[in-house]
mmCIF file of C-alpha atoms in Angstrom:
data_model
loop_
_atom_site.group_PDB
_atom_site.id
_atom_site.type_symbol
_atom_site.label_atom_id
_atom_site.label_comp_id
_atom_site.label_asym_id
_atom_site.label_seq_id
_atom_site.Cartn_x
_atom_site.Cartn_y
_atom_site.Cartn_z
ATOM 1 C CA GLY A 17 161.150 -11.247 -117.701
ATOM 2 C CA ALA A 18 162.830 -14.395 -118.905
ATOM 3 C CA GLY A 19 163.641 -14.782 -122.571
ATOM 4 C CA VAL A 20 163.163 -17.755 -124.856
ATOM 5 C CA SER A 21 164.918 -20.841 -123.521
ATOM 6 C CA GLN A 22 165.916 -24.005 -125.357
ATOM 7 C CA THR A 23 167.118 -27.377 -124.156
ATOM 8 C CA PRO A 24 169.450 -29.079 -124.560
ATOM 9 C CA SER A 25 172.079 -26.553 -125.613
ATOM 10 C CA ASN A 26 174.013 -29.315 -127.355
ATOM 11 C CA LYS A 27 172.930 -32.714 -128.611
ATOM 12 C CA VAL A 28 175.161 -35.342 -130.172
ATOM 13 C CA THR A 29 173.463 -38.380 -131.656
ATOM 14 C CA GLU A 30 174.164 -41.172 -134.074
ATOM 15 C CA LYS A 31 172.759 -41.484 -137.562
ATOM 16 C CA GLY A 32 169.339 -43.125 -137.504
ATOM 17 C CA LYS A 33 168.449 -42.105 -133.929
ATOM 18 C CA TYR A 34 165.430 -40.070 -132.784
ATOM 19 C CA VAL A 35 165.866 -36.667 -131.096
ATOM 20 C CA GLU A 36 163.615 -34.148 -129.382
ATOM 21 C CA LEU A 37 164.447 -30.469 -128.981
ATOM 22 C CA ARG A 38 162.509 -28.291 -126.547
ATOM 23 C CA CYS A 39 161.576 -24.614 -126.648
ATOM 24 C CA ASP A 40 160.084 -22.492 -123.848
ATOM 25 C CA PRO A 41 158.786 -19.215 -125.312
ATOM 26 C CA ILE A 42 158.485 -15.884 -123.560
ATOM 27 C CA SER A 43 155.528 -16.053 -121.182
ATOM 28 C CA GLY A 44 152.328 -14.878 -122.852
ATOM 29 C CA HIS A 45 153.653 -15.077 -126.397
ATOM 30 C CA THR A 46 151.080 -16.780 -128.610
ATOM 31 C CA ALA A 47 153.285 -17.197 -131.690
ATOM 32 C CA LEU A 48 156.204 -19.632 -131.774
ATOM 33 C CA TYR A 49 158.645 -20.327 -134.610
ATOM 34 C CA TRP A 50 161.369 -22.883 -135.337
ATOM 35 C CA TYR A 51 164.323 -22.054 -137.589
ATOM 36 C CA ARG A 52 167.454 -23.961 -138.593
ATOM 37 C CA GLN A 53 170.869 -22.378 -139.108
ATOM 38 C CA SER A 54 173.675 -24.119 -140.949
ATOM 39 C CA LEU A 55 177.271 -22.989 -140.606
ATOM 40 C CA GLY A 56 177.933 -19.666 -142.325
ATOM 41 C CA GLN A 57 174.308 -19.065 -143.305
ATOM 42 C CA GLY A 58 171.334 -17.150 -142.025
ATOM 43 C CA PRO A 59 168.541 -18.979 -140.180
ATOM 44 C CA GLU A 60 165.903 -20.695 -142.328
ATOM 45 C CA PHE A 61 162.243 -21.000 -141.358
ATOM 46 C CA LEU A 62 160.858 -24.427 -140.447
ATOM 47 C CA ILE A 63 157.433 -24.052 -138.799
ATOM 48 C CA TYR A 64 155.148 -21.456 -137.181
ATOM 49 C CA PHE A 65 152.584 -22.042 -134.423
ATOM 50 C CA GLN A 66 149.796 -19.674 -133.495
ATOM 51 C CA GLY A 67 148.485 -21.041 -130.221
ATOM 52 C CA THR A 68 148.403 -24.832 -130.331
ATOM 53 C CA GLY A 69 148.099 -25.250 -134.076
ATOM 54 C CA ALA A 70 150.794 -25.301 -136.730
ATOM 55 C CA ALA A 71 149.715 -22.422 -138.958
ATOM 56 C CA ASP A 72 152.564 -22.859 -141.436
ATOM 57 C CA ASP A 73 154.830 -25.925 -141.687
ATOM 58 C CA SER A 74 156.059 -25.206 -145.193
ATOM 59 C CA GLY A 75 159.693 -25.058 -144.097
ATOM 60 C CA LEU A 76 159.934 -28.591 -142.703
ATOM 61 C CA PRO A 77 162.362 -30.378 -145.043
ATOM 62 C CA ASN A 78 160.622 -33.785 -145.041
ATOM 63 C CA ASP A 79 158.328 -36.040 -143.036
ATOM 64 C CA ARG A 80 161.123 -37.002 -140.609
ATOM 65 C CA PHE A 81 160.591 -33.605 -138.976
ATOM 66 C CA PHE A 82 157.579 -32.938 -136.774
ATOM 67 C CA ALA A 83 156.756 -30.332 -134.123
ATOM 68 C CA VAL A 84 154.059 -30.013 -131.484
ATOM 69 C CA ARG A 85 152.804 -27.363 -129.084
ATOM 70 C CA PRO A 86 150.003 -29.156 -127.201
ATOM 71 C CA GLU A 87 149.157 -26.483 -124.626
ATOM 72 C CA GLY A 88 150.059 -23.389 -126.593
ATOM 73 C CA SER A 89 153.257 -22.736 -124.678
ATOM 74 C CA VAL A 90 156.216 -25.167 -124.761
ATOM 75 C CA SER A 91 157.043 -26.690 -128.135
ATOM 76 C CA THR A 92 159.010 -29.794 -129.078
ATOM 77 C CA LEU A 93 160.706 -30.347 -132.426
ATOM 78 C CA LYS A 94 161.046 -34.039 -133.176
ATOM 79 C CA ILE A 95 163.419 -35.537 -135.731
ATOM 80 C CA GLN A 96 163.170 -39.208 -136.665
ATOM 81 C CA ARG A 97 165.907 -41.321 -138.286
ATOM 82 C CA THR A 98 168.436 -38.516 -138.073
ATOM 83 C CA GLU A 99 170.869 -37.992 -140.933
ATOM 84 C CA ARG A 100 174.276 -36.279 -140.963
ATOM 85 C CA GLY A 101 172.737 -33.478 -143.037
ATOM 86 C CA ASP A 102 170.440 -32.627 -140.115
ATOM 87 C CA SER A 103 173.445 -31.293 -138.195
ATOM 88 C CA ALA A 104 172.812 -27.588 -137.556
ATOM 89 C CA VAL A 105 171.765 -25.120 -134.879
ATOM 90 C CA TYR A 106 168.028 -25.238 -134.276
ATOM 91 C CA LEU A 107 166.622 -21.892 -133.154
ATOM 92 C CA CYS A 108 163.297 -21.130 -131.568
ATOM 93 C CA ALA A 109 161.642 -17.708 -131.540
ATOM 94 C CA SER A 110 158.448 -16.286 -130.093
ATOM 95 C CA SER A 111 156.350 -13.160 -130.528
ATOM 96 C CA ASP A 112 153.171 -11.756 -129.017
ATOM 97 C CA GLY A 113 151.274 -12.282 -132.251
ATOM 98 C CA PRO A 114 151.614 -12.370 -136.010
ATOM 99 C CA LEU A 115 153.539 -9.506 -137.617
ATOM 100 C CA SER A 116 155.200 -8.694 -134.280
ATOM 101 C CA GLU A 117 158.844 -8.573 -133.279
ATOM 102 C CA GLN A 118 160.352 -12.035 -132.903
ATOM 103 C CA PHE A 119 162.749 -12.888 -130.067
ATOM 104 C CA PHE A 120 165.144 -15.809 -130.362
ATOM 105 C CA GLY A 121 166.438 -18.397 -127.943
ATOM 106 C CA PRO A 122 170.099 -19.457 -127.686
ATOM 107 C CA GLY A 123 169.582 -22.477 -129.936
ATOM 108 C CA THR A 124 170.304 -26.197 -129.762
ATOM 109 C CA ARG A 125 173.400 -27.360 -131.617
ATOM 110 C CA LEU A 126 172.607 -30.787 -133.090
ATOM 111 C CA THR A 127 175.438 -32.983 -134.308
ATOM 112 C CA VAL A 128 174.635 -36.242 -136.077
ATOM 113 C CA LEU A 129 177.610 -38.597 -136.258
ATOM 114 C CA GLY B 16 159.598 -15.890 -152.618
ATOM 115 C CA ILE B 17 161.085 -12.682 -151.286
ATOM 116 C CA GLN B 18 164.853 -12.276 -151.640
ATOM 117 C CA VAL B 19 167.059 -10.492 -149.089
ATOM 118 C CA GLU B 20 170.541 -9.302 -149.990
ATOM 119 C CA GLN B 21 173.015 -7.833 -147.523
ATOM 120 C CA SER B 22 176.174 -5.904 -148.241
ATOM 121 C CA PRO B 23 179.040 -5.909 -147.702
ATOM 122 C CA PRO B 24 179.472 -9.627 -146.870
ATOM 123 C CA ASP B 25 182.560 -8.901 -144.771
ATOM 124 C CA LEU B 26 183.795 -5.753 -143.040
ATOM 125 C CA ILE B 27 186.955 -5.062 -141.042
ATOM 126 C CA LEU B 28 187.161 -1.893 -138.953
ATOM 127 C CA GLN B 29 189.502 -0.204 -136.528
ATOM 128 C CA GLU B 30 187.969 0.614 -133.180
ATOM 129 C CA GLY B 31 186.313 4.022 -133.338
ATOM 130 C CA ALA B 32 185.386 3.872 -137.035
ATOM 131 C CA ASN B 33 181.860 4.275 -138.414
ATOM 132 C CA SER B 34 180.131 1.915 -140.836
ATOM 133 C CA THR B 35 176.938 1.416 -142.838
ATOM 134 C CA LEU B 36 175.412 -1.988 -143.543
ATOM 135 C CA ARG B 37 172.806 -2.349 -146.269
ATOM 136 C CA CYS B 38 169.831 -4.691 -146.730
ATOM 137 C CA ASN B 39 167.920 -4.863 -150.017
ATOM 138 C CA PHE B 40 164.690 -6.833 -150.366
ATOM 139 C CA SER B 41 162.770 -7.801 -153.473
ATOM 140 C CA ASP B 42 159.135 -7.247 -152.438
ATOM 141 C CA SER B 43 156.904 -5.355 -150.024
ATOM 142 C CA VAL B 44 157.369 -6.259 -146.367
ATOM 143 C CA ASN B 45 155.248 -6.121 -143.222
ATOM 144 C CA ASN B 46 158.164 -6.506 -140.852
ATOM 145 C CA LEU B 47 161.914 -5.921 -140.926
ATOM 146 C CA GLN B 48 164.291 -6.739 -138.101
ATOM 147 C CA TRP B 49 168.040 -6.261 -137.619
ATOM 148 C CA PHE B 50 169.916 -8.736 -135.429
ATOM 149 C CA HIS B 51 173.451 -9.071 -134.102
ATOM 150 C CA GLN B 52 174.642 -12.663 -133.726
ATOM 151 C CA ASN B 53 177.382 -12.717 -131.137
ATOM 152 C CA PRO B 54 180.309 -15.166 -131.153
ATOM 153 C CA TRP B 55 178.293 -17.550 -128.946
ATOM 154 C CA GLY B 56 175.527 -17.722 -131.553
ATOM 155 C CA GLN B 57 172.854 -15.729 -129.724
ATOM 156 C CA LEU B 58 170.681 -13.551 -131.970
ATOM 157 C CA ILE B 59 170.266 -10.187 -130.287
ATOM 158 C CA ASN B 60 167.455 -7.896 -131.396
ATOM 159 C CA LEU B 61 168.717 -4.524 -132.573
ATOM 160 C CA PHE B 62 165.752 -2.956 -134.338
ATOM 161 C CA TYR B 63 162.184 -3.772 -135.348
ATOM 162 C CA ILE B 64 161.844 -1.292 -138.214
ATOM 163 C CA PRO B 65 159.400 -1.968 -141.084
ATOM 164 C CA SER B 66 159.666 1.730 -141.976
ATOM 165 C CA GLY B 67 161.193 4.975 -140.726
ATOM 166 C CA THR B 68 164.245 5.692 -138.600
ATOM 167 C CA LYS B 69 165.196 4.566 -135.101
ATOM 168 C CA GLN B 70 168.224 5.140 -132.908
ATOM 169 C CA ASN B 71 169.592 3.232 -129.941
ATOM 170 C CA GLY B 72 172.867 4.558 -128.564
ATOM 171 C CA ARG B 73 175.630 4.190 -131.167
ATOM 172 C CA LEU B 74 173.330 2.302 -133.512
ATOM 173 C CA SER B 75 170.652 3.641 -135.794
ATOM 174 C CA ALA B 76 168.585 2.187 -138.616
ATOM 175 C CA THR B 77 166.541 3.504 -141.493
ATOM 176 C CA THR B 78 164.077 1.575 -143.658
ATOM 177 C CA VAL B 79 162.765 3.065 -146.898
ATOM 178 C CA ALA B 80 160.000 0.589 -147.622
ATOM 179 C CA THR B 81 158.964 2.165 -150.929
ATOM 180 C CA GLU B 82 162.503 1.686 -152.265
ATOM 181 C CA ARG B 83 162.932 -1.726 -150.632
ATOM 182 C CA TYR B 84 166.050 -1.191 -148.573
ATOM 183 C CA SER B 85 167.205 -0.702 -145.006
ATOM 184 C CA LEU B 86 170.455 0.667 -143.588
ATOM 185 C CA LEU B 87 172.115 -0.028 -140.252
ATOM 186 C CA TYR B 88 174.594 2.578 -139.016
ATOM 187 C CA ILE B 89 177.245 1.772 -136.427
ATOM 188 C CA SER B 90 179.147 4.738 -135.035
ATOM 189 C CA SER B 91 182.326 4.740 -132.946
ATOM 190 C CA SER B 92 182.645 0.954 -133.308
ATOM 191 C CA GLN B 93 183.938 -1.157 -130.418
ATOM 192 C CA THR B 94 185.477 -4.633 -130.363
ATOM 193 C CA THR B 95 182.259 -5.918 -128.781
ATOM 194 C CA ASP B 96 180.426 -4.969 -131.987
ATOM 195 C CA SER B 97 182.174 -7.862 -133.751
ATOM 196 C CA GLY B 98 179.962 -10.663 -135.021
ATOM 197 C CA VAL B 99 177.419 -11.207 -137.761
ATOM 198 C CA TYR B 100 174.647 -8.717 -138.513
ATOM 199 C CA PHE B 101 171.481 -10.121 -140.057
ATOM 200 C CA CYS B 102 168.593 -8.376 -141.730
ATOM 201 C CA ALA B 103 165.337 -10.371 -141.792
ATOM 202 C CA VAL B 104 161.972 -9.558 -143.368
ATOM 203 C CA GLU B 105 158.403 -10.821 -143.367
ATOM 204 C CA GLY B 106 156.920 -10.542 -146.852
ATOM 205 C CA ALA B 107 153.620 -8.709 -147.252
ATOM 206 C CA SER B 108 152.218 -11.108 -149.863
ATOM 207 C CA GLY B 109 152.165 -14.800 -149.094
ATOM 208 C CA GLY B 110 154.499 -16.405 -146.619
ATOM 209 C CA TYR B 111 154.007 -13.835 -143.896
ATOM 210 C CA ASN B 112 154.628 -14.846 -140.301
ATOM 211 C CA LYS B 113 158.035 -16.193 -141.232
ATOM 212 C CA LEU B 114 161.274 -14.205 -141.217
ATOM 213 C CA ILE B 115 163.433 -14.507 -144.334
ATOM 214 C CA PHE B 116 167.060 -13.802 -143.465
ATOM 215 C CA GLY B 117 169.844 -12.377 -145.562
ATOM 216 C CA ALA B 118 173.248 -14.060 -145.599
ATOM 217 C CA GLY B 119 174.588 -11.554 -143.092
ATOM 218 C CA THR B 120 177.470 -9.085 -142.828
ATOM 219 C CA ARG B 121 180.452 -10.390 -140.860
ATOM 220 C CA LEU B 122 182.021 -7.529 -138.902
ATOM 221 C CA ALA B 123 185.411 -7.652 -137.203
ATOM 222 C CA VAL B 124 186.443 -4.640 -135.101
ATOM 223 C CA HIS B 125 190.121 -4.542 -134.167
ATOM 224 C CA PRO B 126 191.573 -2.522 -131.278
#
């Protein structure tokens, strides 16, 4: 079946603007994760959803970052008042439950000018 | 939190050579995954291997959970094996359900 998909693949915005990044998980996967990868580093955890609820948001860097998953499938990561330091690749992953293999999408490359 | 260290950081091989990549972790884990990140940035699942040994074609992996390390073996390397190899773990105590990644091993295979 289809893998994890993310849109847009690239997003260029100006400092101070608001952006939304979308993730479509593998059909039937109840767990969804957001990670952020800076150049030359491994991905870093941001937030984990089990169903509709955020079970762990300890990785969100500050209150400008927020994510939702209202129907337990698609998720949107929202970033307010973007800063140049937010520039990175934002990765989404899904799994069929906790402690299960995670599968990653292709990522959204965010550039804040 | 749990620490993940990968070695070597960089590796250059001639096509056809074999290699071993290592992942050390600082605490007990419930999950360990190996990924290959291709030049386009896609993370490709290689192994889900919290313990034991698995093989898939030219690749194999072994995790010795009691000694807190995992090894990824690449045999008869090809230029398409180039990219970054990541080890990622889910800690068994606190902070589970999130993968903690190592810094990666950057592999270049030359023809």
